[in-house]
């Protein structure tokens, strides 16, 4: 019997949290689920723990080489059987009523994609905050491509919609040959959802939180670097070649491109200053004077302006 939902969990050295993620997926109410753990060449006991669950409920796909989060998800998509596909990170959890609620909304409104709100949970204290104020999401009963692009700008105080964890109608994914860009290690979720919207996918929004994004204590595990921004600019260029934009989306894309270029200028400037290459730093500042103003901000403010939450232990998410 075909399950309602295939959960795809990309995992890399996730022995500490994989069982928790799987248990939250299998605890969904009023829908049938299968869980696919795509192991990206873990060197710990991730596979052992995943295989401790009943094989009829949890399938493990072991990749032959490390392909990153996008590649692992693609491997999971290849074997998924559910009517809907949900991506779940190996250190996060979903609430028991999430999928039934999202699928009901999507199918009632003839949508192929659905997103919801997220709770941000601090691992050590258990403190929980909701990422997006529900009234702000209520303004978007349906998320258009222009809305989505416009909510994924760097140097903004608000969270990026790129943190949302969509569910997708699997038939729509297959009909449009949608897959993650395996060359991207940051921003692959953005390009995937943007591509789905550009292909005509209708996306509905549930303002209530159904996904818990877990933050570990400790030092920052990931910092946005120049090559990440350059990769995002290159991925956007490829996206634009394959997806003509309407006027509203085009305006939003121009703003996004400018924000990425400004981030690249800022990171180039910082790089030169760290290397004490003052002449190069001066040239970078002259090329894009707006990058200079961000040097005055403390690190937490810089991260917020780059669209990144300043959470100890998980700024941009771990990469396999």
Tab-separated table of C-alpha atoms in Angstrom:
chain	number	residue	atom	x	y	z
A	1	UNK	CA	0.000	0.000	0.000
A	2	UNK	CA	1.353	3.405	-0.943
A	3	UNK	CA	2.157	5.559	2.108
A	4	UNK	CA	0.839	9.087	2.362
A	5	UNK	CA	4.276	10.502	3.128
A	6	UNK	CA	7.896	9.598	2.509
A	7	UNK	CA	10.197	11.295	4.987
A	8	UNK	CA	13.683	11.726	3.509
A	9	UNK	CA	16.401	12.203	6.120
A	10	UNK	CA	19.892	13.015	4.836
A	11	UNK	CA	22.333	11.876	7.505
A	12	UNK	CA	26.028	12.343	8.092
A	13	UNK	CA	27.541	11.313	11.451
A	14	UNK	CA	24.184	11.808	13.132
A	15	UNK	CA	24.285	8.985	15.689
A	16	UNK	CA	23.360	11.385	18.497
A	17	UNK	CA	20.095	12.584	16.949
A	18	UNK	CA	19.004	10.218	14.167
A	19	UNK	CA	16.740	8.100	16.372
A	20	UNK	CA	14.946	11.184	17.659
A	21	UNK	CA	14.320	12.398	14.109
A	22	UNK	CA	13.033	8.990	12.981
A	23	UNK	CA	10.771	8.642	16.010
A	24	UNK	CA	9.183	12.027	15.345
A	25	UNK	CA	8.518	11.043	11.734
A	26	UNK	CA	6.941	7.708	12.643
A	27	UNK	CA	4.790	9.388	15.302
A	28	UNK	CA	2.728	11.285	12.709
A	29	UNK	CA	-1.009	11.015	13.305
A	30	UNK	CA	-3.721	10.315	10.725
A	31	UNK	CA	-1.266	9.659	7.867
A	32	UNK	CA	0.761	6.631	6.836
A	33	UNK	CA	4.498	7.174	6.556
A	34	UNK	CA	7.728	5.609	5.441
A	35	UNK	CA	11.114	6.917	6.494
A	36	UNK	CA	14.133	6.863	4.193
A	37	UNK	CA	17.494	7.544	5.813
A	38	UNK	CA	20.046	8.460	3.138
A	39	UNK	CA	23.392	7.979	4.838
A	40	UNK	CA	26.129	10.144	3.325
A	41	UNK	CA	29.130	7.948	4.240
A	42	UNK	CA	28.898	8.379	8.007
A	43	UNK	CA	31.836	7.099	10.044
A	44	UNK	CA	29.905	6.737	13.295
A	45	UNK	CA	26.936	4.506	14.265
A	46	UNK	CA	24.287	6.418	12.291
A	47	UNK	CA	23.491	3.457	10.015
A	48	UNK	CA	23.392	1.017	12.926
A	49	UNK	CA	20.899	3.152	14.824
A	50	UNK	CA	18.742	3.733	11.736
A	51	UNK	CA	18.648	-0.001	10.995
A	52	UNK	CA	17.486	-0.738	14.528
A	53	UNK	CA	13.989	0.369	13.454
A	54	UNK	CA	11.640	-2.061	11.661
A	55	UNK	CA	12.754	-2.305	8.000
A	56	UNK	CA	9.176	-2.078	6.755
A	57	UNK	CA	9.023	1.381	8.366
A	58	UNK	CA	12.567	2.712	7.963
A	59	UNK	CA	14.714	2.079	4.903
A	60	UNK	CA	18.401	2.947	4.844
A	61	UNK	CA	20.111	3.999	1.631
A	62	UNK	CA	23.910	4.012	1.978
A	63	UNK	CA	25.681	6.274	-0.498
A	64	UNK	CA	28.894	4.967	-2.045
A	65	UNK	CA	30.550	8.378	-1.811
A	66	UNK	CA	29.859	11.569	0.086
A	67	UNK	CA	27.469	13.691	-1.993
A	68	UNK	CA	26.430	16.351	0.514
A	69	UNK	CA	22.898	17.056	1.742
A	70	UNK	CA	21.472	17.628	-1.734
A	71	UNK	CA	22.920	14.396	-3.090
A	72	UNK	CA	21.696	12.411	-0.095
A	73	UNK	CA	18.185	13.808	-0.504
A	74	UNK	CA	18.233	12.978	-4.201
A	75	UNK	CA	19.133	9.389	-3.332
A	76	UNK	CA	16.178	9.301	-0.959
A	77	UNK	CA	13.835	10.772	-3.546
A	78	UNK	CA	14.816	8.038	-6.003
A	79	UNK	CA	13.349	5.313	-3.771
A	80	UNK	CA	10.461	7.267	-2.184
A	81	UNK	CA	7.000	5.756	-2.646
A	82	UNK	CA	4.751	8.209	-0.791
A	83	UNK	CA	2.186	10.512	-2.328
A	84	UNK	CA	4.026	13.358	-0.605
A	85	UNK	CA	7.709	13.811	0.198
A	86	UNK	CA	8.909	15.610	3.322
A	87	UNK	CA	12.517	16.554	4.019
A	88	UNK	CA	13.623	16.216	7.641
A	89	UNK	CA	17.112	17.101	8.849
A	90	UNK	CA	18.751	14.445	10.999
A	91	UNK	CA	19.029	16.689	14.051
A	92	UNK	CA	15.483	18.084	13.914
A	93	UNK	CA	11.997	16.794	14.727
A	94	UNK	CA	8.457	17.246	13.445
A	95	UNK	CA	5.326	17.547	15.569
A	96	UNK	CA	2.781	14.681	15.437
A	97	UNK	CA	-0.009	16.542	13.606
A	98	UNK	CA	2.221	18.341	11.104
A	99	UNK	CA	1.846	16.210	7.992
A	100	UNK	CA	-1.886	15.545	8.324
A	101	UNK	CA	-2.498	19.258	8.716
A	102	UNK	CA	-0.265	20.308	5.811
A	103	UNK	CA	-1.540	17.645	3.411
A	104	UNK	CA	-5.157	18.495	4.210
A	105	UNK	CA	-4.528	22.160	3.466
A	106	UNK	CA	-2.590	21.455	0.277
A	107	UNK	CA	-5.090	18.983	-1.161
A	108	UNK	CA	-8.072	21.144	-0.243
A	109	UNK	CA	-6.516	24.085	-2.123
A	110	UNK	CA	-5.123	22.003	-4.999
A	111	UNK	CA	-1.513	22.847	-4.111
A	112	UNK	CA	1.583	20.809	-4.902
A	113	UNK	CA	3.760	22.307	-2.146
A	114	UNK	CA	3.126	23.299	1.458
A	115	UNK	CA	5.255	25.088	4.049
A	116	UNK	CA	4.718	25.939	7.692
A	117	UNK	CA	6.323	27.767	10.579
A	118	UNK	CA	9.270	26.506	12.641
A	119	UNK	CA	10.168	26.460	16.303
A	120	UNK	CA	13.817	27.077	17.171
A	121	UNK	CA	14.859	24.875	20.097
A	122	UNK	CA	18.042	25.337	22.127
A	123	UNK	CA	19.383	21.852	22.853
A	124	UNK	CA	20.809	22.514	26.302
A	125	UNK	CA	18.086	24.655	27.845
A	126	UNK	CA	15.103	23.465	25.844
A	127	UNK	CA	14.161	27.105	25.296
A	128	UNK	CA	11.874	27.443	22.309
A	129	UNK	CA	11.019	30.401	20.113
A	130	UNK	CA	8.960	30.525	16.949
A	131	UNK	CA	10.981	31.587	13.917
A	132	UNK	CA	8.281	33.602	12.137
A	133	UNK	CA	5.580	35.556	13.931
A	134	UNK	CA	2.357	33.780	12.865
A	135	UNK	CA	0.651	37.076	11.879
A	136	UNK	CA	3.501	37.748	9.428
A	137	UNK	CA	2.939	34.376	7.731
A	138	UNK	CA	-0.818	34.887	7.656
A	139	UNK	CA	-0.106	37.584	5.057
A	140	UNK	CA	1.014	34.760	2.753
A	141	UNK	CA	-1.814	32.220	2.516
A	142	UNK	CA	-0.114	31.245	-0.735
A	143	UNK	CA	3.603	31.694	-1.374
A	144	UNK	CA	4.397	32.907	-4.878
A	145	UNK	CA	7.801	32.788	-6.544
A	146	UNK	CA	8.128	36.573	-6.159
A	147	UNK	CA	7.257	36.313	-2.446
A	148	UNK	CA	9.794	33.553	-1.925
A	149	UNK	CA	12.645	35.255	-3.765
A	150	UNK	CA	11.881	38.531	-2.003
A	151	UNK	CA	12.091	36.822	1.397
A	152	UNK	CA	15.551	35.401	0.661
A	153	UNK	CA	17.702	38.517	0.725
A	154	UNK	CA	20.933	38.930	2.649
A	155	UNK	CA	21.573	41.944	4.883
A	156	UNK	CA	18.039	41.894	6.228
A	157	UNK	CA	16.960	41.728	9.869
A	158	UNK	CA	14.317	39.082	9.266
A	159	UNK	CA	14.712	35.340	8.883
A	160	UNK	CA	14.919	33.967	5.384
A	161	UNK	CA	12.068	31.841	4.061
A	162	UNK	CA	14.834	29.514	2.949
A	163	UNK	CA	14.741	27.985	6.436
A	164	UNK	CA	11.255	26.623	5.795
A	165	UNK	CA	10.953	22.862	5.283
A	166	UNK	CA	8.419	22.264	2.484
A	167	UNK	CA	6.549	19.111	1.660
A	168	UNK	CA	6.100	18.279	-2.014
A	169	UNK	CA	3.615	16.228	-3.965
A	170	UNK	CA	5.861	13.466	-5.292
A	171	UNK	CA	4.015	13.221	-8.606
A	172	UNK	CA	4.757	16.913	-9.223
A	173	UNK	CA	8.447	16.395	-8.435
A	174	UNK	CA	8.719	13.486	-10.838
A	175	UNK	CA	6.726	15.122	-13.627
A	176	UNK	CA	9.038	18.132	-13.517
A	177	UNK	CA	12.265	16.158	-12.946
A	178	UNK	CA	13.078	18.230	-9.865
A	179	UNK	CA	16.249	17.311	-7.973
A	180	UNK	CA	18.644	19.079	-5.626
A	181	UNK	CA	21.747	20.745	-7.032
A	182	UNK	CA	24.475	18.508	-5.615
A	183	UNK	CA	27.161	21.101	-6.276
A	184	UNK	CA	25.593	23.370	-3.652
A	185	UNK	CA	26.376	22.833	0.013
A	186	UNK	CA	24.584	26.019	1.091
A	187	UNK	CA	21.411	27.286	-0.540
A	188	UNK	CA	20.336	24.001	-2.115
A	189	UNK	CA	16.942	24.165	-0.358
A	190	UNK	CA	16.322	27.638	-1.773
A	191	UNK	CA	17.015	26.609	-5.365
A	192	UNK	CA	14.868	23.476	-5.058
A	193	UNK	CA	11.787	25.304	-3.784
A	194	UNK	CA	12.312	28.217	-6.183
A	195	UNK	CA	12.465	25.715	-9.052
A	196	UNK	CA	9.246	24.056	-7.904
A	197	UNK	CA	7.477	27.421	-7.799
A	198	UNK	CA	8.910	28.415	-11.181
A	199	UNK	CA	7.582	25.151	-12.652
A	200	UNK	CA	4.079	26.217	-11.648
A	201	UNK	CA	3.830	24.583	-8.247
A	202	UNK	CA	1.241	26.148	-6.013
A	203	UNK	CA	2.498	26.554	-2.425
A	204	UNK	CA	0.201	27.033	0.565
A	205	UNK	CA	1.366	28.328	3.938
A	206	UNK	CA	0.371	27.124	7.408
A	207	UNK	CA	1.407	29.848	9.901
A	208	UNK	CA	1.544	27.377	12.798
A	209	UNK	CA	4.862	25.734	13.721
A	210	UNK	CA	5.115	22.045	12.891
A	211	UNK	CA	8.877	21.654	12.579
A	212	UNK	CA	11.432	22.013	15.398
A	213	UNK	CA	14.823	23.303	14.300
A	214	UNK	CA	17.335	22.217	16.955
A	215	UNK	CA	20.355	24.286	17.937
A	216	UNK	CA	23.322	22.744	19.719
A	217	UNK	CA	25.308	24.578	22.366
A	218	UNK	CA	28.948	25.362	21.817
A	219	UNK	CA	30.888	27.306	19.251
A	220	UNK	CA	29.598	28.410	15.885
A	221	UNK	CA	29.859	25.462	13.528
A	222	UNK	CA	29.518	27.255	10.252
A	223	UNK	CA	30.425	30.687	8.958
A	224	UNK	CA	29.269	32.161	5.697
A	225	UNK	CA	32.308	32.400	3.449
A	226	UNK	CA	32.948	34.127	0.153
A	227	UNK	CA	32.896	30.921	-1.875
A	228	UNK	CA	29.436	30.118	-0.468
A	229	UNK	CA	28.050	33.417	-1.736
A	230	UNK	CA	29.788	32.950	-5.078
A	231	UNK	CA	28.203	29.494	-5.344
A	232	UNK	CA	24.775	30.973	-4.615
A	233	UNK	CA	25.263	33.622	-7.290
A	234	UNK	CA	26.296	30.944	-9.786
A	235	UNK	CA	23.317	28.750	-8.839
A	236	UNK	CA	20.961	31.708	-9.273
A	237	UNK	CA	22.418	32.326	-12.728
A	238	UNK	CA	21.749	28.719	-13.745
A	239	UNK	CA	18.239	28.946	-12.266
A	240	UNK	CA	17.491	32.077	-14.300
A	241	UNK	CA	18.650	30.438	-17.522
A	242	UNK	CA	16.090	27.688	-17.087
A	243	UNK	CA	13.195	29.631	-15.578
A	244	UNK	CA	11.824	32.824	-17.151
A	245	UNK	CA	10.458	35.135	-14.437
A	246	UNK	CA	7.363	37.293	-14.454
A	247	UNK	CA	7.685	41.001	-13.668
A	248	UNK	CA	7.206	40.688	-9.901
A	249	UNK	CA	9.642	37.799	-9.585
A	250	UNK	CA	12.132	39.659	-11.784
A	251	UNK	CA	12.074	42.668	-9.463
A	252	UNK	CA	12.543	40.406	-6.436
A	253	UNK	CA	15.408	38.588	-8.146
A	254	UNK	CA	17.182	41.864	-8.912
A	255	UNK	CA	17.046	42.743	-5.209
A	256	UNK	CA	18.294	39.289	-4.242
A	257	UNK	CA	21.157	39.444	-6.719
A	258	UNK	CA	22.181	42.827	-5.368
A	259	UNK	CA	22.095	41.526	-1.799
A	260	UNK	CA	24.309	38.577	-2.746
A	261	UNK	CA	26.734	40.857	-4.556
A	262	UNK	CA	26.871	43.137	-1.521
A	263	UNK	CA	27.535	40.142	0.733
A	264	UNK	CA	30.338	39.025	-1.599
A	265	UNK	CA	31.853	42.513	-1.481
A	266	UNK	CA	31.654	42.593	2.309
A	267	UNK	CA	33.249	39.155	2.692
A	268	UNK	CA	35.979	40.071	0.196
A	269	UNK	CA	36.715	43.201	2.206
A	270	UNK	CA	36.873	41.233	5.461
A	271	UNK	CA	39.159	38.658	3.839
A	272	UNK	CA	41.606	41.337	2.717
A	273	UNK	CA	41.568	43.004	6.142
A	274	UNK	CA	42.312	39.692	7.878
A	275	UNK	CA	45.248	39.224	5.526
A	276	UNK	CA	46.361	42.815	6.241
A	277	UNK	CA	46.165	43.476	2.499
A	278	UNK	CA	45.121	47.081	2.997
A	279	UNK	CA	45.505	48.150	-0.624
A	280	UNK	CA	43.266	45.318	-1.796
A	281	UNK	CA	40.802	46.159	0.982
A	282	UNK	CA	40.711	49.781	-0.160
A	283	UNK	CA	40.046	48.710	-3.738
A	284	UNK	CA	37.231	46.413	-2.597
A	285	UNK	CA	35.706	49.254	-0.579
A	286	UNK	CA	35.858	51.594	-3.544
A	287	UNK	CA	34.179	49.035	-5.801
A	288	UNK	CA	31.259	48.644	-3.402
A	289	UNK	CA	31.158	51.333	-0.670
A	290	UNK	CA	28.030	49.820	0.864
A	291	UNK	CA	30.087	46.873	2.106
A	292	UNK	CA	32.062	49.156	4.426
A	293	UNK	CA	29.113	50.035	6.639
A	294	UNK	CA	28.741	46.440	7.791
A	295	UNK	CA	32.189	46.510	9.400
A	296	UNK	CA	30.766	48.722	12.130
A	297	UNK	CA	28.323	46.074	13.301
A	298	UNK	CA	29.083	43.406	15.928
A	299	UNK	CA	29.199	39.818	14.671
A	300	UNK	CA	25.659	38.940	15.804
A	301	UNK	CA	24.241	41.907	13.920
A	302	UNK	CA	26.280	41.026	10.825
A	303	UNK	CA	24.887	37.511	10.827
A	304	UNK	CA	21.345	38.798	11.215
A	305	UNK	CA	21.915	41.210	8.344
A	306	UNK	CA	23.152	38.318	6.230
A	307	UNK	CA	19.836	36.608	6.881
A	308	UNK	CA	21.424	34.134	9.309
A	309	UNK	CA	20.247	33.446	12.867
A	310	UNK	CA	23.004	33.961	15.432
A	311	UNK	CA	22.579	30.601	17.126
A	312	UNK	CA	25.580	29.006	18.850
A	313	UNK	CA	26.268	25.616	17.315
A	314	UNK	CA	24.245	25.925	14.154
A	315	UNK	CA	24.362	28.983	11.957
A	316	UNK	CA	23.836	27.521	8.521
A	317	UNK	CA	23.429	23.860	9.283
A	318	UNK	CA	25.965	21.100	9.097
A	319	UNK	CA	27.257	19.783	5.814
A	320	UNK	CA	28.214	16.203	5.161
